[in-house]
Coordinates of C-alpha atoms in Angstrom, one line a residue:
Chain A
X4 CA -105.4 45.1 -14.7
X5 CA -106.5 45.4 -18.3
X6 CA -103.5 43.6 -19.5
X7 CA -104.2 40.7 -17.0
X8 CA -108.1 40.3 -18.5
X9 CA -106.4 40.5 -21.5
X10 CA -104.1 38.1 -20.7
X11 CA -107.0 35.5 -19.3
X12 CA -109.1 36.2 -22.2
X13 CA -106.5 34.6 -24.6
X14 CA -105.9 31.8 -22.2
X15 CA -109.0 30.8 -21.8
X16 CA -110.0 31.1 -25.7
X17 CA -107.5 28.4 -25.3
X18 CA -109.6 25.8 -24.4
X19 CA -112.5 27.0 -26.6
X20 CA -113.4 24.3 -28.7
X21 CA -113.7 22.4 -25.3
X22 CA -116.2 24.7 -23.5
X23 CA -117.9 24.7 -27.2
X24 CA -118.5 20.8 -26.7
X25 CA -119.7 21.6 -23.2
X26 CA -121.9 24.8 -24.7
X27 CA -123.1 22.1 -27.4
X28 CA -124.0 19.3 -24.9
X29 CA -126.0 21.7 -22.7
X30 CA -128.2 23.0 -25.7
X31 CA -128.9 19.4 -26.2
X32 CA -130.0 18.5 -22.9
X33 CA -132.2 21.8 -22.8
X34 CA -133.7 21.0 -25.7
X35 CA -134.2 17.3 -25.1
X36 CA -135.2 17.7 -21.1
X37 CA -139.2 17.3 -20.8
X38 CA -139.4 20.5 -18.3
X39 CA -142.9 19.1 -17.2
X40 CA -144.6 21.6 -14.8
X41 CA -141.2 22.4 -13.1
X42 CA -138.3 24.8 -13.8
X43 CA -135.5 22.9 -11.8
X44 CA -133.9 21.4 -15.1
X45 CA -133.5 25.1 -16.3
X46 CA -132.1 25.4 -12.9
X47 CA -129.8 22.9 -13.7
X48 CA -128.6 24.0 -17.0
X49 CA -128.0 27.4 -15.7
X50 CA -126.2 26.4 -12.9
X51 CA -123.8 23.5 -15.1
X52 CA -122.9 27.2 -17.5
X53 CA -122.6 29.3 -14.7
X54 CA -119.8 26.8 -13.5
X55 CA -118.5 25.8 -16.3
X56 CA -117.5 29.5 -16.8
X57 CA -116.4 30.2 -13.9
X58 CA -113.8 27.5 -13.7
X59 CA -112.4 29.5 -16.9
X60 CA -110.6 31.4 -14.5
X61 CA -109.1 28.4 -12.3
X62 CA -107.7 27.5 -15.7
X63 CA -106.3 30.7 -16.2
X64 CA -104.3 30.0 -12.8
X65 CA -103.2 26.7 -14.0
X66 CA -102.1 28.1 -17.5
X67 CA -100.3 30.9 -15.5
X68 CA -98.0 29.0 -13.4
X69 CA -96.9 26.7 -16.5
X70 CA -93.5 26.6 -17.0
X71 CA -93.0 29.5 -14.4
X72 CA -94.5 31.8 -16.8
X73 CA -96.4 33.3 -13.3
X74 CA -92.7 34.2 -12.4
X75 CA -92.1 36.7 -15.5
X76 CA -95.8 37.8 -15.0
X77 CA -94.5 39.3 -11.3
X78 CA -91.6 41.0 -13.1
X79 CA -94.5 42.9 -15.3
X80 CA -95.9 46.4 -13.6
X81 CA -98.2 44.7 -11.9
X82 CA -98.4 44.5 -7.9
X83 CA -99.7 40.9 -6.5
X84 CA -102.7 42.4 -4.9
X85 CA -103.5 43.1 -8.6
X86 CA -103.1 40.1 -9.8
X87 CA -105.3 38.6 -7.3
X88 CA -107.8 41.2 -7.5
X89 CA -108.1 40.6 -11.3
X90 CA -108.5 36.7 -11.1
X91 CA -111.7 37.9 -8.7
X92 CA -113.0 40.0 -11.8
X93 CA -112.1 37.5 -14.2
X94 CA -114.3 35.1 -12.6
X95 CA -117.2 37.4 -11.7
X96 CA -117.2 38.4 -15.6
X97 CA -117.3 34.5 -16.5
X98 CA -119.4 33.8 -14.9
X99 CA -121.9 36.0 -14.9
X100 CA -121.1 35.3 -19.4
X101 CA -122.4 31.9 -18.8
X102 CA -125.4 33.0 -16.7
X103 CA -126.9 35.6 -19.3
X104 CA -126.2 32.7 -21.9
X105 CA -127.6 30.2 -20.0
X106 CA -131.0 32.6 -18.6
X107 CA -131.1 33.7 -22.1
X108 CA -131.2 30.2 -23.5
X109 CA -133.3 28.6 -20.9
X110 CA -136.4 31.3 -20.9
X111 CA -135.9 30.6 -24.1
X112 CA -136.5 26.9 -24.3
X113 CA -139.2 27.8 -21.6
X114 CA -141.3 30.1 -23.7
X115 CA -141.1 27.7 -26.6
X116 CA -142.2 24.7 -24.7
X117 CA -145.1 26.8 -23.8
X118 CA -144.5 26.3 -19.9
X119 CA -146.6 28.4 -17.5
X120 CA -143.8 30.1 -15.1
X121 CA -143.8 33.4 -13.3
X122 CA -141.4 35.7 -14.1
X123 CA -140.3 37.2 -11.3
X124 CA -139.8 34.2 -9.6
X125 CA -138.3 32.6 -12.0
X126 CA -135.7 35.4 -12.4
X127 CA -135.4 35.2 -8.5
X128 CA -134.4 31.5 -8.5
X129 CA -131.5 32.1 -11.6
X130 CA -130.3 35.3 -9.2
X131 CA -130.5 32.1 -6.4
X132 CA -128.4 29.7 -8.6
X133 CA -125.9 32.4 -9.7
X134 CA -125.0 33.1 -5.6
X135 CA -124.8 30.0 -5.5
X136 CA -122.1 29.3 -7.6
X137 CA -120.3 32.5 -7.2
X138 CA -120.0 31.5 -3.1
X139 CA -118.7 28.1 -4.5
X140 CA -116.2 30.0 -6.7
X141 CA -115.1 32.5 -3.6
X142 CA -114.0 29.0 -2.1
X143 CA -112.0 27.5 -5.2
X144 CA -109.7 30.5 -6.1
X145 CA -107.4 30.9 -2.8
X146 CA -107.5 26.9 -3.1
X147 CA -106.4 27.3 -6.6
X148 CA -103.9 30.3 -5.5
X149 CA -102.6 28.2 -2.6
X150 CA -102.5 24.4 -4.0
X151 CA -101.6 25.4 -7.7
X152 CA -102.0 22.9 -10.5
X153 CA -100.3 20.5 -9.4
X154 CA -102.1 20.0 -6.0
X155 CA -105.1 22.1 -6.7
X156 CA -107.2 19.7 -8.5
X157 CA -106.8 17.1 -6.2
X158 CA -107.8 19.7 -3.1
X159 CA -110.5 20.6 -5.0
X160 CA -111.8 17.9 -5.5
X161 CA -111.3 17.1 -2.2
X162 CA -113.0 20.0 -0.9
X163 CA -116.3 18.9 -3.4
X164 CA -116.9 15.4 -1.8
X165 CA -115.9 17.1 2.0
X166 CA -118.9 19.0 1.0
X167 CA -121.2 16.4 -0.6
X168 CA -120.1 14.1 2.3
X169 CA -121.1 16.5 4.9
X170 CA -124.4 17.6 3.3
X171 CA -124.9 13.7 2.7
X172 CA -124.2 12.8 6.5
X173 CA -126.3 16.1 7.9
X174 CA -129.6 15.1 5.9
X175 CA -128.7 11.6 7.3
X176 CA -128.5 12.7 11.2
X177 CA -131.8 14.5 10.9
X178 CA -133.6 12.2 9.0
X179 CA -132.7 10.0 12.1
X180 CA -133.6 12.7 14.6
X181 CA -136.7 12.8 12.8
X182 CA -136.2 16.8 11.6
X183 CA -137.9 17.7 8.2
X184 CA -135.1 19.5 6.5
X185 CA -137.8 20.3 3.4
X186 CA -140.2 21.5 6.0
X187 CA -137.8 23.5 8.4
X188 CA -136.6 25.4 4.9
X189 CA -140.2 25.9 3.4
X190 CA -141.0 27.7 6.3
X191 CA -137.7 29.5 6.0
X192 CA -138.7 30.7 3.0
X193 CA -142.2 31.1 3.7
X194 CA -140.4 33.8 6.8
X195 CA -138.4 35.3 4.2
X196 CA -141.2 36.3 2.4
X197 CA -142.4 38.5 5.0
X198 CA -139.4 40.4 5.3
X199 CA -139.3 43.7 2.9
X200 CA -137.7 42.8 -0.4
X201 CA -134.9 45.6 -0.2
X202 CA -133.6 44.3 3.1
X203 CA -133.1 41.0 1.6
X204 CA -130.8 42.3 -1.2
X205 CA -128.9 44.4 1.6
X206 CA -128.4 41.2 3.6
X207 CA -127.6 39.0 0.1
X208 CA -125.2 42.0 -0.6
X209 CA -123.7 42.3 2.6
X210 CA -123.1 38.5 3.0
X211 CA -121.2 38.7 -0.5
X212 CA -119.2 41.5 -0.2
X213 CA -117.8 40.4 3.0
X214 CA -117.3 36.9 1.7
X215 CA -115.4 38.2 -1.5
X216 CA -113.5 40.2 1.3
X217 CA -112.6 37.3 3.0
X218 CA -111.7 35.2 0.2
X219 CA -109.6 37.8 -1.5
X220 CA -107.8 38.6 1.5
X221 CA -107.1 35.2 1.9
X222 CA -105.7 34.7 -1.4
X223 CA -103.7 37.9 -0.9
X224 CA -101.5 36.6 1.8
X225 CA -101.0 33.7 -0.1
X226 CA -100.0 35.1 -2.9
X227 CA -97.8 38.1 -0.8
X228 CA -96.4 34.8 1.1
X229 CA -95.4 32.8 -2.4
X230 CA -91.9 32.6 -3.3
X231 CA -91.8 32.9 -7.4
Chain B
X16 CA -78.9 52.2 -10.5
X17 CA -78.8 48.9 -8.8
X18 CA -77.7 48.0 -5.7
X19 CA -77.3 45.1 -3.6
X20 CA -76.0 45.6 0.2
X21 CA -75.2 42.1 2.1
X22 CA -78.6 40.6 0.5
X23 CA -79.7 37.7 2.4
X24 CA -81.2 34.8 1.5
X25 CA -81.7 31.2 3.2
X26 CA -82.5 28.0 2.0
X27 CA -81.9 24.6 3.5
X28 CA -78.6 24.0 2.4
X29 CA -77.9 27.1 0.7
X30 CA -76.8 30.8 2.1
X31 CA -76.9 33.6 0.1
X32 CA -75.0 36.9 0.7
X33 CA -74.5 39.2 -1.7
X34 CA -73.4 42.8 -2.4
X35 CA -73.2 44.2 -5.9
X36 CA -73.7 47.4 -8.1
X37 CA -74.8 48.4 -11.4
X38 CA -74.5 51.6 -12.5
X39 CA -75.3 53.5 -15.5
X40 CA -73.8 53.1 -19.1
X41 CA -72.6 49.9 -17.9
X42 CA -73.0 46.7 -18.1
X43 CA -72.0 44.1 -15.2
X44 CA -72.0 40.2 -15.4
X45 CA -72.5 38.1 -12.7
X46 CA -70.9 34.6 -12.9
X47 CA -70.7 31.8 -11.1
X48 CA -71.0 28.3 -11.3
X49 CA -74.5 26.5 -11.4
X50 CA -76.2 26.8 -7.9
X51 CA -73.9 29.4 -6.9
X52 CA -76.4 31.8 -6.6
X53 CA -76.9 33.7 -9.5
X54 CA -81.0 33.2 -10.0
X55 CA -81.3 33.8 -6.5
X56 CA -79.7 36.8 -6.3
X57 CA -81.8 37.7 -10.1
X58 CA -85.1 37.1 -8.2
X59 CA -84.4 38.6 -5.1
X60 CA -83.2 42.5 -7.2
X61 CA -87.2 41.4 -9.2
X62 CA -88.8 40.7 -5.6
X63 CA -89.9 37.1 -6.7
X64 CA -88.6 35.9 -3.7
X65 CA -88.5 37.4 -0.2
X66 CA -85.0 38.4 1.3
X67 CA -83.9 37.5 4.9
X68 CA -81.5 40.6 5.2
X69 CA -79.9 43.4 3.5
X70 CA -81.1 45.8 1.1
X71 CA -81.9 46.0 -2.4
X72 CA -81.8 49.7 -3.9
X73 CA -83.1 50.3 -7.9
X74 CA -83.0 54.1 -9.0
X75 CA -82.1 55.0 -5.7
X76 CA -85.8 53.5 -3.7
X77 CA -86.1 50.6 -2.0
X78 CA -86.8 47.9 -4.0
X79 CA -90.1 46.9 -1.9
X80 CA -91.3 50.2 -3.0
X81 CA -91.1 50.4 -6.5
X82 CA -93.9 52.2 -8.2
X83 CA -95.8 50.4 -11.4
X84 CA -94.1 52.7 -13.6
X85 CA -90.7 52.0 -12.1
X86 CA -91.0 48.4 -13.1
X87 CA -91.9 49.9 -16.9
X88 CA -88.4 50.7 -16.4
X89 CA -86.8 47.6 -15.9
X90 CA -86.3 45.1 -18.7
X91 CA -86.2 41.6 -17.5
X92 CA -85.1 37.6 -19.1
X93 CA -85.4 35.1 -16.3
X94 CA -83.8 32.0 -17.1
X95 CA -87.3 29.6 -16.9
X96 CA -90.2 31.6 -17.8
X97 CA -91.9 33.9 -19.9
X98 CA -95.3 34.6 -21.2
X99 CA -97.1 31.9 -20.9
X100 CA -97.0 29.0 -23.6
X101 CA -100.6 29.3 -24.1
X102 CA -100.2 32.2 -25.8
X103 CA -98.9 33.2 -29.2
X104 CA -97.0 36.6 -29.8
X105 CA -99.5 38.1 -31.2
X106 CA -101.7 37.8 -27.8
X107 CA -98.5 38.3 -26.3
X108 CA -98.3 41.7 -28.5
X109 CA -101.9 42.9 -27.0
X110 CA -101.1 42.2 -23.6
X111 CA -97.6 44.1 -23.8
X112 CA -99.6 47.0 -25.2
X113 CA -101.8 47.2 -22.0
X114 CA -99.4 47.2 -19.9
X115 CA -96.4 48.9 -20.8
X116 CA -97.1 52.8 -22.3
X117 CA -93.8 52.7 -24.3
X118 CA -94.2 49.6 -25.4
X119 CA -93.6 49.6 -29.3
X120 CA -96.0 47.9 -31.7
X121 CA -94.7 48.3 -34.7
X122 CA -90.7 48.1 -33.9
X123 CA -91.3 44.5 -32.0
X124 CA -93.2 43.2 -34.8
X125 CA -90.6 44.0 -37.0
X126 CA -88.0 42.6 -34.5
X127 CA -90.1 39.4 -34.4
X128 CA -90.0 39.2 -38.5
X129 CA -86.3 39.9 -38.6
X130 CA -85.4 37.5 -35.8
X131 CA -87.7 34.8 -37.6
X132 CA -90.7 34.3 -34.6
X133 CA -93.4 33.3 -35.7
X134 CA -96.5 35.4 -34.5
X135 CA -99.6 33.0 -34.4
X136 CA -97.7 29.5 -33.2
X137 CA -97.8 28.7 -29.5
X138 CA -95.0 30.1 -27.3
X139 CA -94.8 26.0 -25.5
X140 CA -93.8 24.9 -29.1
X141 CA -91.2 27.5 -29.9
X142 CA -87.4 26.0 -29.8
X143 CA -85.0 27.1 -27.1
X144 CA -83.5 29.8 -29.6
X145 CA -86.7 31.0 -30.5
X146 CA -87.6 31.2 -26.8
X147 CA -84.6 33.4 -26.4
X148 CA -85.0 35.6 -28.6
X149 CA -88.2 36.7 -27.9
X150 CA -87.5 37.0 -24.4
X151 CA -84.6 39.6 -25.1
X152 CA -86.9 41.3 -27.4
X153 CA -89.6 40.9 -24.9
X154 CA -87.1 42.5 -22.5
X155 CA -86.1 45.6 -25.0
X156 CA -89.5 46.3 -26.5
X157 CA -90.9 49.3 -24.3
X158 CA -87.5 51.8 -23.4
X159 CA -86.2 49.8 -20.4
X160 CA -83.3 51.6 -18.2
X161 CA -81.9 48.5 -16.3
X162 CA -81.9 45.0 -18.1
X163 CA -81.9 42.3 -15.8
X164 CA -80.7 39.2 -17.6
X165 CA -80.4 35.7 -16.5
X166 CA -79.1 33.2 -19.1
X167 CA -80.1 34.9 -21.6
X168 CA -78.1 33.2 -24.2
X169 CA -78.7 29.9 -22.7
X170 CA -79.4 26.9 -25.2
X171 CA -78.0 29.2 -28.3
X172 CA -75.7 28.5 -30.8
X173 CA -72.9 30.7 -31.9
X174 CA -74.7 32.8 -34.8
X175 CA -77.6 33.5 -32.6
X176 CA -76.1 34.1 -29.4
X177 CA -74.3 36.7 -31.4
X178 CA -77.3 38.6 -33.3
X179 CA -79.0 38.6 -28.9
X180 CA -75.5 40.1 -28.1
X181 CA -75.4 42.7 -30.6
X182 CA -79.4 43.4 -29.8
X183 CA -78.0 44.2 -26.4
X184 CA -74.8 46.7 -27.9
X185 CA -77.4 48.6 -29.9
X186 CA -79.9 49.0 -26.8
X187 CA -76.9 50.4 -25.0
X188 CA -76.1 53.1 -27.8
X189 CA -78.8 55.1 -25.4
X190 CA -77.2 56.8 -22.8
X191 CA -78.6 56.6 -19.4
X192 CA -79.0 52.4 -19.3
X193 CA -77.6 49.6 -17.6
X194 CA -77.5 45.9 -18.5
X195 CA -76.6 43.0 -15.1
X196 CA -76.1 39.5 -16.9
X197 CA -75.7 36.0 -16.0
X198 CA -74.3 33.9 -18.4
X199 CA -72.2 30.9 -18.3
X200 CA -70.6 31.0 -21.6
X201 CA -67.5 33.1 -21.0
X202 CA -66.6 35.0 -24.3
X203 CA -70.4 36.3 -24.5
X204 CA -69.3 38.5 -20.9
X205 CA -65.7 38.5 -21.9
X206 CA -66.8 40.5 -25.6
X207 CA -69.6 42.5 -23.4
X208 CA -69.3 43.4 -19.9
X209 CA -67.7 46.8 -18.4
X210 CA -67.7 45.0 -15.0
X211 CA -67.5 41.1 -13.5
X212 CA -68.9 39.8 -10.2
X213 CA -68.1 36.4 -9.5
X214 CA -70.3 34.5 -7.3
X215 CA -69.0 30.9 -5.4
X216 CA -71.8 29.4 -3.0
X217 CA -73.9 32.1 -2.2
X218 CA -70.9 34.5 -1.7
X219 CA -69.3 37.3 -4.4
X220 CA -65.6 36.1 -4.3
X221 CA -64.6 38.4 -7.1
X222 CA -64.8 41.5 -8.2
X223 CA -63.0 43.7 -10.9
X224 CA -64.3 45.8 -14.3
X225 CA -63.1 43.1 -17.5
X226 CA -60.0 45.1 -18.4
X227 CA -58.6 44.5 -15.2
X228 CA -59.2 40.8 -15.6
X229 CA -58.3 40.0 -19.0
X230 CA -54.9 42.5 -18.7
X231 CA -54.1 41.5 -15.5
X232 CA -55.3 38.1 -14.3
X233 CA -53.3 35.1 -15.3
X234 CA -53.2 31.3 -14.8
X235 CA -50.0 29.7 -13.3
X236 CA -49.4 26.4 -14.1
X237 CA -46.4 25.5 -11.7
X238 CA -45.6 21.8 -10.5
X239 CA -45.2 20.8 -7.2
X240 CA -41.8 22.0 -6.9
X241 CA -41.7 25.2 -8.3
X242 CA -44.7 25.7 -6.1
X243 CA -42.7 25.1 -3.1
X244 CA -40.4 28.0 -4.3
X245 CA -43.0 30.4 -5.8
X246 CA -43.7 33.7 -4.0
X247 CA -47.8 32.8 -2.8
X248 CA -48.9 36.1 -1.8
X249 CA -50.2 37.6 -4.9
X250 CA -51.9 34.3 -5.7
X251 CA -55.8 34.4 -5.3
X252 CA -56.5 30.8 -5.4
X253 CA -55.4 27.3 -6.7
X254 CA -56.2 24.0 -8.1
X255 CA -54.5 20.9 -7.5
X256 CA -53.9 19.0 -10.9
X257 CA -51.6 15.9 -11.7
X258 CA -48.6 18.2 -12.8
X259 CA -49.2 20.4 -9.9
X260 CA -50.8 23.1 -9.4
X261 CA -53.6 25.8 -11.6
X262 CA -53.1 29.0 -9.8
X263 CA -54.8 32.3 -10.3
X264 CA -53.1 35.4 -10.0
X265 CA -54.0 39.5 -10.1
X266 CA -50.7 40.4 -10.9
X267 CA -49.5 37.8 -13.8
X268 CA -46.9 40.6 -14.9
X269 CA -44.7 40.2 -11.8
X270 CA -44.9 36.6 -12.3
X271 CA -43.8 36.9 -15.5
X272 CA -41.0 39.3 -14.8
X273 CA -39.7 37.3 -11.9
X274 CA -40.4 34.0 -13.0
X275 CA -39.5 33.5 -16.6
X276 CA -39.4 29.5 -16.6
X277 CA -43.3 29.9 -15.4
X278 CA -45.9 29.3 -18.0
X279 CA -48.5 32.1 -17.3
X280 CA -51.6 32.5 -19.4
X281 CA -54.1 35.0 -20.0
X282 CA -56.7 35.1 -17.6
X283 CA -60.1 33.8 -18.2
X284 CA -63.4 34.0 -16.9
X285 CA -63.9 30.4 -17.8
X286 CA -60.7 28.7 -15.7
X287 CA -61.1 31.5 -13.3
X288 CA -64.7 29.7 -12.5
X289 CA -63.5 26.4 -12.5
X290 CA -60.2 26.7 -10.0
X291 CA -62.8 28.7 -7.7
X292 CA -65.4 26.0 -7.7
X293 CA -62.9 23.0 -8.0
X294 CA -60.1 24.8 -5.6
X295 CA -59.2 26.4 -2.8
X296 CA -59.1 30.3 -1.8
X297 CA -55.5 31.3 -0.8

């Protein structure tokens, strides 16, 4: 597997004067957002890094399967299973790189600006956005895997406005059955905050591991069932 | 070392069954006209594509069930694809390191140098030679026991396809390796191989070490008349042409000997291709 991250390291330096623009235009709208009383453009910035990294690795994919280098990468003493597994740790590492950066950078911008925020749940809410995109990203890589670069973009895509679309229509339908979506979730969380701190982890961690289960045996068989 | 027992493989239009061997201290070619089969049968022996039947055997396992450090043993040139273009060699050179143990440093740099690749420009902007030859030294950089070679020449000219083909004699120098090649430039088999498989739509027609072939084989060219009187049975197949007939024959001495008016020439692997894929099996 070392070989592989070494191998996705390179590729994605490959596009580094690309994410350095992207690195460049997020600095700017963190220092030139007024955060007000709120944290949710930190929020934001965190969670445009977090992603941005982590679609390093669905560019690896891409970069892999040009000009069938993906076929000579088979030949290598490397099993399939690896090469899946790896693409999983390739994106975990980015894009937990682009989290630090962007905590680092936005607590940062936070403390200068002088605005009043509680640590821990400030913290809390970056873990939150981090999930987030991680879940997103436990989606994306068997799409990647299965649709390649050709299709992939496209399916992705795809798969972003079936998602917008759905979440769109949903807040729709229950604005019309008259549900309070905001209200149902406050109290959600306001529940949550009732149960012990620890057993929330073990759920968080629980619902992870099995869904990075899932999603790497998915891209497994894909991979097992590809014809290089 | 290798083996390939009725090795299946289906496609839409396309049926593959093949049966070959390569053993040690030799090297085998496998030729065939384009789409006859030959990457087929190259990615089914490397398991880039799934078989439908028969059995692949490398250093005697089952080629399903070849350890990580088996495949460190087995040196490989596909015809499409390499590292990727992304990359320069010198990436290329860091991620060889990690994951091959014998892979040597210093020697492939050297290689590179000598063979002029350049080490910090883009493989997707290297020419076709250049691509060649770092895929052979690719291929030959970490101690391999069985080459598997497809086209590896492919896109050369005559200087360079020569400097890959003696790369490939000194790697053989080592006792205990084997080399199975594709090419479809003739003489680069003819001056190389122990051992010839010939491969016609998914099927090996042919098979005989290269002695055998260029001491042996012949080409009749016989018109329609002496046709009519020529002895058939030690013919293997034939072409129709506008003075008669190309034939191919085993045994060109007794056609010689017996038929003195005949023109018979030496066999080669090049018309031997073309009066299989343009003629008819007798």
């Amino acid at each position: 597997m070392k070989g592989l991250l070494i191998k996705d390291t390179h590729l994605a330096m490959f596009n580094k004067k690309i994410y350095i623009i992207f690195a460049f235009v997020a600095c700017i709208m963190l220092v030139s957002t007024d955060f007000g009383e709120s944290t949710a453009a930190s929020d934001f910035i965190i969670g445009y890094f977090c992603f941005l990294f982590g679609m390093l690795v669905l560019t690896t994919i891409t970069y892999d399967e040009f000009d069938h280098s993906i076929s000579f990468l088979m030949t290598m003493p490397i099993s399939r299973h690896t090469y899946v597994l790896e693409k999983y740790v390739f994106c975990f590492l980015g894009t937990l790189s682009g989290w630090i950066l962007a905590v680092v950078l936005a607590t940062g911008r936070m403390l200068v600006a002088g605005l009043p925020f509680a640590a821990g749940e400030w913290i809390s809410g970056c873990i939150g956005v981090l999930l987030a995109i991680f879940m997103i990203m436990l989606v994306l890589i068997p799409l990647q895997i299965k649709f390649g670069s050709d299709n992939g973009k496209g399916v992705i895509m795809g798969v972003m406005i079936a998602f917008f679309v759905v979440f769109g229509l949903g807040k729709k339908v229950c604005d019309w059955l008259g549900i309070d979506i905001e209200g149902n979730l406050q109290y959600l969380i306001n529940q949550l905050a009732i149960i012990p701190a620890w057993l929330i982890v073990v759920a968080v961690a629980v619902i992870y591991l099995a869904g990075i289960g899932i999603s790497a045996a998915v891209s497994m068989r894909i991979v097992d069932k590809k014809q290089y | 070392m290798l083996k390939l027992d009725h090795v299946e493989k289906n496609y839409n239009d396309f049926h593959l069954n093949c049966s070959l061997e390569v053993h040690t201290d030799m090297v085998t070619g496998l030729i065939g006209a384009n789409g006859a089969g030959k990457s087929t049968t190259f990615k089914a022996i490397l398991g880039l594509i799934n078989i439908d039947g028969g059995s692949i055997t490398i250093f005697d396992k089952d080629a399903r069930k070849l350890t990580l450090e088996d495949k460190e043993d087995i040196g490989v040139v596909l015809s499409e694809g390499t590292l990727s273009g992304y990359l320069n060699v010198k990436q290329g050179i860091s991620i060889l390191a990690s994951m091959y143990r014998r892979f040597d440093r210093e020697r492939f740099t050297e290689q590179c140098q000598r063979f002029q690749i350049p080490l910090d420009k883009l493989i997707k902007d290297f020419s076709t030679g250049m691509r060649a030859k770092l895929k052979l030294l690719i291929a030959t950089s970490y101690g391999a026991k069985l080459l598997i070679l497809d086209e590896p020449t492919a896109g050369l000219d005559v200087m360079a396809r020569e400097e890959l083909l003696d790369m490939l004699r000194d790697y053989m120098e080592t006792e205990g390796r084997a080399v199975l090649i594709s090419s479809h430039i003739s003489t680069d088999l003819e001056g190389f191989c122990d051992d010839i498989y010939m491969i016609h739509k998914g099927e090996i027609v042919l098979h005989e070490d290269m002695d055998t072939i260029l001491d042996t084989y012949g080409i009749l060219k016989v018109s329609e008349e002496q046709y009519k009187h020529l002895d058939t049975s030690l013919l293997l197949y034939r072409r129709k042409e506008s003075f008669g007939y190309k034939c191919v024959t085993g045994q060109k001495e007794y056609y010689m000997e017996n038929y003195p008016d005949l023109v018979v020439e030496k066999g080669s692997i090049d018309e031997l291709v073309t009066i299989m894929e343009k003629g008819e099996a007798l």
